[in-house]
Amino acid sequence: MRSIKEPSRYLPIVDSVDVVVIGGGVSGIAASIASSRKGAKTLLIERYGFLGGMATAGLVTTIPPIHYGIGLEMERRVKELGGMGTKGPFWTAYDPEVLKFVLMDMICEAGVKLLLHTLFVDTVVEDGFIKAIIVENKSGRQAIEAGLFIDATGDGDVSVSAGAEYLKGEEDGSTLPMTLMFNMRDVNLKRARPFLNAIKSYLKRSVENKEIEFSLGIESYDGQPGVIGAPLVHEDEVTIWGGLVGGLNGTKAEDLTKAEIVARKHALILANYLKKKIPGFESAKITVTATQIGVRESRRIVGDYILTLQDAKDRKWFSDSVARIKHGKWDYYVPFRCLTPKGVRNLLVSGRCISAARDVLLLTGLREIPACMSTGEAAGIAAALCAKQKIGPRKLNMKLLQQTLVNMNVFQPA
Ligand SMILES: Cc1cc2nc3c(=O)[nH]c(=O)nc-3n(C[C@H](O)[C@H](O)[C@H](O)COP(=O)(O)OP(=O)(O)OC[C@H]3O[C@@H](n4cnc5c(N)ncnc54)[C@H](O)[C@@H]3O)c2cc1C
């Protein structure tokens, strides 16, 4: 590829804090609230103008039961504002707009400094120590200093920039397909409800009979639901999983562009199909499509330990366990070493991109919202403790961290 030399220049250091959290998804939110509440001067950086990541921007609002910590506060507050559907054994629907209000309020009330509309682009690293991160926004290119950084970007952007290794998908790099979520209203749910799970078989038949041109994945794939619908919070509203977009890379802009083009075209085709074919959808209309296509899987950062499926099956207790994941039949622990990217001295990683084998991430709920919040909260509290003691994460006393997590109802040992 041809290249051009960018002239070097000095950047303004626009902020200097104890802890910078990059990424305002559920994991980064839990991390920054926890860090700030524990007394660290904390800055949260997010590229969009609102918080929630996949849970709001991706319209992923069918959330499995939450057992611990800040997630429970979020749940209570969303419910108080009428933004929660009937609690189900496997998941409960949230109103994404209510969730946006609640998350912003929680961040501001916790005293977290917030910088929105700001993209993380680089790190300044010396001997495995991040001296500063570089961000870009309408004010230009800027540097931000901190003692500790938490990578909650979902894709591990900060870790990779700082030199951490990562794994991605299968051995050949292929990952779970992406999906564009969209919501429809004016659905007669009484009539539509029995058909929501059957949408994929109707659609498949129509494609086979050449009644419709729909070239995305329809069937369930590796535990992902395929094209289905689910009732949301309001009585005439459903969320639709708009088809599986496979073979593209969630950390490559060209691929994300292709995915958005094809998924958005298919969302309209699918909505029109539902109106014609599925009882109860006759008057339905799309009220919102996700701000971005949903990326289920990208990089997994290699930490000091890689959690294995056997660890989860054995419910292995680690001397540095800091999160307990309860998801369906699963109940297991995540050690702190999965949050410390190998080779980087002052960085923690949380959420979807922590250090775990692929099957743990896919099968055990580790990439679902409650688990992402738990690893975020553990990272946030750890960062604040490190800031207070002016030490790096690897020097942190695990008994102190665990006790703090237990006291804050973030974590429960056996
Ligand atoms: C289609 C789909 C369906 C799903 N279904 C469910 C479900 O039903 N239930 C469930 O619990 N989970 C579900 N998941 C998984 C779940 O939504 C995510 O794994 C989880 O929300 C990830 O949270 P996170 O905070 O780790 O990352 P994200 O939510 O991805 O948050 C990362 C944040 O960082 C920001 N960011 C990223 N890069 C940068 C950068 N360079 N600079 C600045 N900001 C940046 C992003 O804007 C975002 O706000 C689904 C996922 C998808 C894609």
Coordinates of C-alpha atoms and ligand atoms in Angstrom, one line a residue:
M1 CA 0.0 0.0 0.0
R2 CA 1.2 3.5 -0.7
S3 CA 1.9 5.7 2.3
I4 CA 2.5 9.3 3.4
K5 CA 4.6 10.6 6.3
E6 CA 2.5 12.5 8.8
P7 CA 4.6 15.3 10.2
S8 CA 5.2 15.0 14.0
R9 CA 3.8 17.7 16.2
Y10 CA 3.1 18.6 19.8
L11 CA -0.4 18.0 21.1
P12 CA -2.2 19.9 23.8
I13 CA -2.6 17.8 27.0
V14 CA -6.2 18.7 27.7
D15 CA -6.8 16.7 30.8
S16 CA -4.9 14.7 33.5
V17 CA -6.8 12.4 35.8
D18 CA -6.4 9.3 37.9
V19 CA -8.4 6.9 35.6
V20 CA -9.5 7.2 32.0
V21 CA -12.2 4.8 30.8
I22 CA -12.4 4.6 27.0
G23 CA -15.8 3.5 25.8
G24 CA -19.2 4.3 27.2
G25 CA -21.0 1.0 26.7
V26 CA -22.4 -0.9 29.7
S27 CA -19.0 -2.1 30.7
G28 CA -17.3 1.4 30.5
I29 CA -20.3 2.8 32.4
A30 CA -19.9 0.3 35.3
A31 CA -16.1 0.9 35.3
S32 CA -16.3 4.6 35.4
I33 CA -19.1 4.9 38.0
A34 CA -17.3 2.3 40.2
S35 CA -13.9 4.1 39.9
S36 CA -15.4 7.5 40.6
R37 CA -17.4 6.3 43.6
K38 CA -14.3 4.8 45.0
G39 CA -12.6 8.2 45.0
A40 CA -10.6 8.3 41.8
K41 CA -10.8 11.3 39.5
T42 CA -12.3 9.5 36.5
L43 CA -12.9 10.6 32.9
L44 CA -15.1 8.6 30.5
I45 CA -14.6 9.0 26.8
E46 CA -17.2 8.0 24.2
R47 CA -17.5 8.5 20.5
Y48 CA -21.3 8.9 20.3
G49 CA -23.4 11.7 21.9
F50 CA -25.1 9.3 24.4
L51 CA -24.1 6.3 26.5
G52 CA -24.9 2.5 26.4
G53 CA -22.9 1.2 23.4
M54 CA -24.5 -1.9 22.0
A55 CA -27.3 -1.7 24.6
T56 CA -28.6 1.6 23.1
A57 CA -26.7 2.3 19.9
G58 CA -27.1 -1.3 18.9
L59 CA -30.7 -1.5 20.2
V60 CA -29.8 -4.7 22.1
T61 CA -32.3 -4.4 24.9
T62 CA -33.2 -7.9 25.8
I63 CA -31.1 -8.2 28.9
P64 CA -30.7 -11.5 30.9
P65 CA -31.1 -11.5 34.7
I66 CA -28.7 -9.1 36.5
H67 CA -27.4 -10.3 39.8
Y68 CA -24.9 -7.8 41.1
G69 CA -23.8 -4.2 41.5
I70 CA -24.4 -1.2 39.3
G71 CA -26.5 -3.3 36.9
L72 CA -29.1 -3.7 39.6
E73 CA -29.2 0.1 40.2
M74 CA -29.6 0.6 36.4
E75 CA -32.4 -2.0 36.4
R76 CA -34.2 -0.3 39.3
R77 CA -34.0 3.2 37.7
V78 CA -35.1 2.1 34.3
K79 CA -38.1 0.3 35.9
E80 CA -39.0 3.5 37.9
L81 CA -39.2 5.4 34.7
G82 CA -41.5 2.8 33.1
G83 CA -38.8 1.6 30.8
M84 CA -38.8 -2.1 31.6
G85 CA -41.0 -4.9 30.3
T86 CA -42.2 -7.8 32.3
K87 CA -39.3 -9.6 34.0
G88 CA -38.7 -13.0 32.3
P89 CA -36.6 -15.9 33.3
F90 CA -34.2 -15.5 30.4
W91 CA -34.3 -11.9 29.6
T92 CA -36.2 -8.6 30.2
A93 CA -36.9 -5.9 27.6
Y94 CA -35.6 -2.4 28.3
D95 CA -36.6 0.8 26.5
P96 CA -33.4 2.0 24.9
E97 CA -34.3 5.7 25.2
V98 CA -35.1 5.3 28.9
L99 CA -31.8 3.5 29.3
K100 CA -29.9 6.4 27.7
F101 CA -31.4 8.9 30.2
V102 CA -30.7 6.6 33.2
L103 CA -27.1 5.9 32.1
M104 CA -26.3 9.6 31.6
D105 CA -27.8 10.5 35.0
M106 CA -25.9 7.7 36.8
I107 CA -22.6 8.9 35.2
C108 CA -23.2 12.5 36.1
E109 CA -24.4 11.7 39.7
A110 CA -21.3 9.6 40.3
G111 CA -19.1 12.6 39.5
V112 CA -17.6 11.0 36.4
K113 CA -16.1 13.6 34.0
L114 CA -17.6 12.9 30.6
L115 CA -16.2 13.6 27.1
L116 CA -18.6 12.7 24.4
H117 CA -18.2 13.0 20.6
T118 CA -14.6 12.0 21.1
L119 CA -12.8 9.1 19.3
F120 CA -9.8 7.4 20.9
V121 CA -7.2 7.0 18.2
D122 CA -3.8 6.2 19.8
T123 CA -1.6 5.7 22.8
V124 CA 1.8 7.1 23.8
V125 CA 3.6 4.2 25.3
E126 CA 7.0 3.9 26.9
D127 CA 8.3 0.5 28.2
G128 CA 4.8 -0.9 28.3
F129 CA 3.5 2.1 30.3
I130 CA 0.8 4.3 28.7
K131 CA 1.8 7.9 29.3
A132 CA -1.2 9.4 27.5
I133 CA -3.9 8.5 25.1
I134 CA -4.6 10.5 21.9
V135 CA -8.2 11.4 21.0
E136 CA -9.8 13.3 18.2
N137 CA -12.9 15.5 18.2
K138 CA -14.2 18.7 16.9
S139 CA -11.5 20.6 18.8
G140 CA -8.8 18.6 17.0
R141 CA -6.2 16.1 18.1
Q142 CA -5.5 16.1 21.8
A143 CA -3.7 14.1 24.5
I144 CA -5.0 13.0 27.9
E145 CA -2.9 11.8 30.7
A146 CA -3.8 9.3 33.5
G147 CA -2.2 6.9 35.9
L148 CA -4.5 4.1 34.7
F149 CA -6.6 3.4 31.6
I150 CA -9.5 1.0 31.2
D151 CA -10.2 -0.3 27.7
A152 CA -14.0 -0.7 27.4
T153 CA -14.2 -0.2 23.7
G154 CA -15.7 -3.6 23.0
D155 CA -13.1 -4.1 20.3
G156 CA -9.9 -3.7 22.5
D157 CA -8.8 -0.6 20.5
V158 CA -6.7 0.8 23.4
S159 CA -5.0 -2.4 24.2
V160 CA -4.0 -3.1 20.6
S161 CA -2.7 0.4 20.2
A162 CA -0.6 -0.1 23.4
G163 CA 0.9 -3.2 22.0
A164 CA -1.2 -6.0 23.6
E165 CA -1.7 -9.2 21.6
Y166 CA -5.2 -10.3 20.7
L167 CA -7.1 -13.2 19.3
K168 CA -10.0 -13.0 17.0
G169 CA -12.9 -15.4 16.2
E170 CA -12.0 -18.8 14.8
E171 CA -8.4 -19.7 13.9
D172 CA -9.0 -18.3 10.5
G173 CA -10.2 -15.0 12.1
S174 CA -13.9 -15.5 11.2
T175 CA -16.3 -14.2 13.7
L176 CA -20.0 -14.4 14.6
P177 CA -22.2 -12.6 12.1
M178 CA -23.3 -9.0 12.6
T179 CA -27.0 -8.0 12.9
L180 CA -28.8 -4.7 12.5
M181 CA -31.5 -4.5 15.1
F182 CA -34.7 -2.4 14.5
N183 CA -37.9 -1.8 16.4
M184 CA -41.4 -1.7 15.0
R185 CA -44.5 -0.2 16.6
D186 CA -48.3 -0.4 15.9
V187 CA -48.0 -4.2 16.0
N188 CA -51.0 -6.0 17.3
L189 CA -49.1 -8.2 19.7
K190 CA -52.1 -10.3 20.7
R191 CA -52.1 -11.6 17.1
A192 CA -48.4 -11.4 16.4
R193 CA -47.0 -13.0 19.5
P194 CA -47.4 -16.6 18.5
F195 CA -45.6 -15.9 15.2
L196 CA -42.5 -14.0 16.5
N197 CA -40.3 -17.1 16.8
A198 CA -41.7 -18.5 13.5
I199 CA -40.7 -15.5 11.4
K200 CA -37.5 -17.2 10.3
S201 CA -39.3 -20.3 8.9
Y202 CA -41.9 -18.1 7.1
L203 CA -39.1 -16.0 5.6
K204 CA -37.0 -19.0 4.7
R205 CA -40.0 -20.6 2.8
S206 CA -40.7 -17.3 1.0
V207 CA -37.0 -17.0 -0.1
E208 CA -37.1 -20.6 -1.3
N209 CA -40.3 -19.9 -3.2
K210 CA -38.7 -16.8 -4.7
E211 CA -41.4 -14.6 -3.3
I212 CA -38.8 -12.3 -1.7
E213 CA -35.1 -11.4 -2.3
F214 CA -33.5 -11.7 1.1
S215 CA -29.8 -12.8 1.0
L216 CA -28.8 -12.5 4.7
G217 CA -28.6 -15.4 7.1
I218 CA -32.1 -16.2 8.5
E219 CA -31.6 -19.4 10.6
S220 CA -30.1 -19.5 14.1
Y221 CA -26.3 -19.6 14.0
D222 CA -24.0 -20.6 16.8
G223 CA -26.6 -19.7 19.4
Q224 CA -27.6 -16.5 17.7
P225 CA -31.3 -16.2 17.1
G226 CA -31.4 -15.6 13.3
V227 CA -34.3 -13.5 12.1
I228 CA -36.9 -13.3 14.9
G229 CA -38.9 -10.8 16.8
A230 CA -39.4 -10.2 20.5
P231 CA -41.9 -8.0 22.4
L232 CA -40.4 -4.9 23.9
V233 CA -41.7 -2.6 26.7
H234 CA -44.7 -1.0 25.0
E235 CA -47.7 -3.2 24.1
D236 CA -47.5 -2.5 20.4
E237 CA -43.8 -2.7 20.0
V238 CA -41.4 -5.4 18.9
T239 CA -37.7 -5.6 18.3
I240 CA -36.5 -7.4 15.2
W241 CA -33.1 -9.2 14.7
G242 CA -32.7 -8.1 11.0
G243 CA -30.6 -11.0 9.6
L244 CA -27.1 -12.3 9.9
V245 CA -24.4 -10.5 8.0
G246 CA -21.4 -12.9 7.9
G247 CA -17.9 -12.9 6.6
L248 CA -17.0 -9.3 7.5
N249 CA -14.6 -7.8 10.0
G250 CA -16.0 -5.7 12.8
T251 CA -12.8 -3.7 13.2
K252 CA -12.4 -2.7 9.5
A253 CA -14.3 0.4 8.4
E254 CA -14.7 -0.8 4.8
D255 CA -16.4 -4.0 6.1
L256 CA -18.6 -2.1 8.6
T257 CA -19.7 0.1 5.7
K258 CA -20.6 -2.9 3.5
A259 CA -22.5 -4.4 6.5
E260 CA -24.5 -1.2 7.1
I261 CA -25.4 -0.9 3.4
V262 CA -26.6 -4.4 3.0
A263 CA -28.3 -4.7 6.5
R264 CA -30.2 -1.4 6.1
K265 CA -31.5 -2.4 2.7
H266 CA -32.6 -5.7 4.1
A267 CA -34.3 -4.1 7.1
L268 CA -36.8 -2.4 4.8
I269 CA -37.4 -5.5 2.8
L270 CA -37.9 -7.5 6.0
A271 CA -40.3 -4.9 7.5
N272 CA -42.4 -4.8 4.4
Y273 CA -42.4 -8.6 4.4
L274 CA -43.6 -8.8 8.0
K275 CA -46.5 -6.3 7.2
K276 CA -47.6 -8.5 4.4
K277 CA -47.1 -12.0 5.8
I278 CA -47.2 -12.0 9.6
P279 CA -50.5 -11.6 11.4
G280 CA -50.6 -8.6 13.6
F281 CA -48.0 -6.6 11.6
E282 CA -50.4 -5.2 9.0
S283 CA -50.1 -1.6 10.4
A284 CA -46.6 -1.9 11.8
K285 CA -43.9 0.6 11.0
I286 CA -40.2 0.8 11.7
T287 CA -39.8 3.5 14.5
V288 CA -36.0 3.2 14.8
T289 CA -33.1 1.3 13.4
A290 CA -29.9 0.8 15.5
T291 CA -27.4 3.7 15.2
Q292 CA -24.9 1.1 14.1
I293 CA -24.9 -2.5 13.1
G294 CA -24.4 -4.9 16.0
V295 CA -21.0 -6.4 16.1
R296 CA -21.2 -9.5 18.2
E297 CA -17.5 -10.5 18.2
S298 CA -14.2 -9.0 17.3
R299 CA -10.9 -9.0 19.2
R300 CA -10.2 -10.8 22.5
I301 CA -7.3 -9.2 24.3
V302 CA -4.7 -11.6 25.6
G303 CA -4.3 -11.0 29.3
D304 CA -2.1 -12.6 32.0
Y305 CA -4.6 -15.4 31.9
I306 CA -7.0 -16.7 29.2
L307 CA -10.2 -18.0 30.8
T308 CA -11.1 -21.5 29.4
L309 CA -14.4 -23.2 29.0
Q310 CA -13.2 -25.9 31.3
D311 CA -12.6 -23.2 34.0
A312 CA -16.2 -22.2 33.6
K313 CA -17.5 -25.8 33.6
D314 CA -15.5 -26.6 36.7
R315 CA -16.5 -23.4 38.3
K316 CA -12.9 -22.9 39.1
W317 CA -12.1 -20.5 42.0
F318 CA -9.0 -18.4 41.4
S319 CA -7.1 -16.6 44.1
D320 CA -7.8 -13.4 42.1
S321 CA -11.4 -14.1 41.2
V322 CA -13.2 -10.7 40.8
A323 CA -16.4 -11.4 38.9
R324 CA -19.0 -14.1 39.2
I325 CA -21.0 -14.8 36.1
K326 CA -24.4 -16.3 36.5
H327 CA -26.1 -17.0 33.1
G328 CA -28.6 -19.8 32.7
K329 CA -27.0 -23.0 33.8
W330 CA -23.6 -21.2 34.1
D331 CA -22.1 -20.0 37.3
Y332 CA -18.4 -19.3 37.3
Y333 CA -15.6 -16.9 38.2
V334 CA -13.4 -14.5 36.2
P335 CA -9.9 -13.9 37.5
F336 CA -8.4 -10.4 37.6
R337 CA -5.6 -11.6 35.3
C338 CA -8.2 -11.7 32.4
L339 CA -8.5 -7.9 32.8
T340 CA -4.8 -7.2 32.6
P341 CA -3.5 -7.1 29.0
K342 CA -0.2 -8.9 28.8
G343 CA 2.8 -6.5 28.4
V344 CA 1.0 -3.3 29.3
R345 CA 1.6 -2.0 32.8
N346 CA -1.2 0.5 33.5
L347 CA -4.1 -0.8 31.5
L348 CA -7.2 -2.9 32.3
V349 CA -9.7 -4.3 29.9
S350 CA -13.4 -5.0 30.5
G351 CA -16.5 -6.1 28.8
R352 CA -16.8 -8.0 25.5
C353 CA -13.0 -8.0 24.7
I354 CA -11.5 -9.5 27.9
S355 CA -9.0 -12.3 27.9
A356 CA -11.1 -15.5 27.3
A357 CA -11.2 -18.4 25.0
R358 CA -13.7 -18.0 22.2
D359 CA -16.1 -20.7 23.4
V360 CA -16.4 -19.1 26.9
L361 CA -17.4 -15.8 25.3
L362 CA -19.9 -17.5 23.0
L363 CA -21.5 -20.1 25.2
T364 CA -21.4 -18.9 28.8
G365 CA -22.9 -15.4 28.7
L366 CA -19.5 -13.6 29.2
R367 CA -20.3 -11.2 26.4
E368 CA -23.8 -10.5 27.5
I369 CA -24.7 -7.3 29.2
P370 CA -24.7 -8.4 32.9
A371 CA -21.3 -10.0 32.6
C372 CA -19.8 -7.0 30.8
M373 CA -21.1 -4.8 33.6
S374 CA -19.5 -7.1 36.2
T375 CA -16.1 -7.1 34.6
G376 CA -16.4 -3.3 34.1
E377 CA -17.2 -2.7 37.8
A378 CA -14.3 -4.9 38.9
A379 CA -11.9 -3.1 36.6
G380 CA -13.2 0.3 37.9
I381 CA -12.8 -0.5 41.5
A382 CA -9.4 -2.0 40.9
A383 CA -8.3 1.1 39.0
A384 CA -9.4 3.4 41.8
L385 CA -7.6 1.3 44.5
C386 CA -4.5 1.4 42.3
A387 CA -4.8 5.2 41.9
K388 CA -5.2 5.6 45.7
Q389 CA -2.1 3.5 46.4
K390 CA -0.2 4.8 43.4
I391 CA 0.6 1.3 42.2
G392 CA 0.1 -0.7 39.0
P393 CA -2.6 -3.4 38.7
R394 CA -0.2 -6.2 39.1
K395 CA 0.9 -4.9 42.6
L396 CA -2.7 -4.7 43.8
N397 CA -3.6 -6.8 46.8
M398 CA -6.3 -9.2 45.5
K399 CA -7.7 -9.9 49.0
L400 CA -8.4 -6.1 49.3
L401 CA -9.9 -5.9 45.9
Q402 CA -12.1 -9.0 46.5
Q403 CA -13.3 -7.7 49.9
T404 CA -14.1 -4.3 48.4
L405 CA -16.1 -5.9 45.6
V406 CA -18.0 -8.1 48.1
N407 CA -18.7 -5.0 50.3
M408 CA -20.1 -3.2 47.3
N409 CA -22.3 -6.1 46.3
V410 CA -20.4 -6.4 43.0
F411 CA -19.3 -9.9 43.5
Q412 CA -20.1 -12.9 45.7
P413 CA -17.6 -15.7 46.4
A414 CA -18.9 -19.2 46.7
Ligands
LIG1 C1 -27.0 -8.2 17.4 C2 -26.6 -8.4 18.9 C3 -27.5 -9.0 19.7 C4 -27.2 -9.2 21.1 N1 -28.1 -9.7 21.9 C5 -27.9 -9.6 23.3 C6 -28.9 -9.9 24.2 O1 -30.0 -10.2 23.8 N2 -28.6 -9.7 25.5 C7 -27.4 -9.4 26.0 O2 -27.2 -9.2 27.2 N3 -26.4 -9.2 25.1 C8 -26.6 -9.2 23.8 N4 -25.6 -8.9 22.9 C9 -24.2 -8.7 23.4 C10 -24.1 -7.4 24.1 O3 -24.9 -6.4 23.6 C11 -22.7 -6.8 24.1 O4 -21.7 -7.8 24.1 C12 -22.4 -5.8 25.2 O5 -23.4 -4.8 25.2 C13 -21.0 -5.3 25.1 O6 -20.8 -4.2 26.0 P1 -19.4 -3.5 26.1 O7 -19.6 -2.3 27.0 O8 -18.3 -4.5 26.3 O9 -19.1 -3.0 24.6 P2 -20.0 -2.0 23.7 O10 -21.4 -2.0 24.1 O11 -19.6 -2.3 22.3 O12 -19.4 -0.5 24.1 C14 -18.3 0.0 23.6 C15 -18.4 1.5 23.7 O13 -17.2 2.1 23.3 C16 -17.4 3.1 22.3 N5 -16.2 3.1 21.5 C17 -15.7 2.0 20.8 N6 -14.5 2.4 20.2 C18 -14.3 3.6 20.5 C19 -13.2 4.5 20.3 N7 -12.2 4.2 19.5 N8 -13.3 5.8 20.8 C20 -14.3 6.2 21.6 N9 -15.3 5.3 21.9 C21 -15.3 4.1 21.4 C22 -18.6 2.6 21.5 O14 -19.2 3.7 20.9 C23 -19.4 2.0 22.7 O15 -20.3 3.0 23.3 C24 -25.9 -8.8 21.6 C25 -25.0 -8.2 20.7 C26 -25.3 -8.0 19.4 C27 -24.3 -7.4 18.4

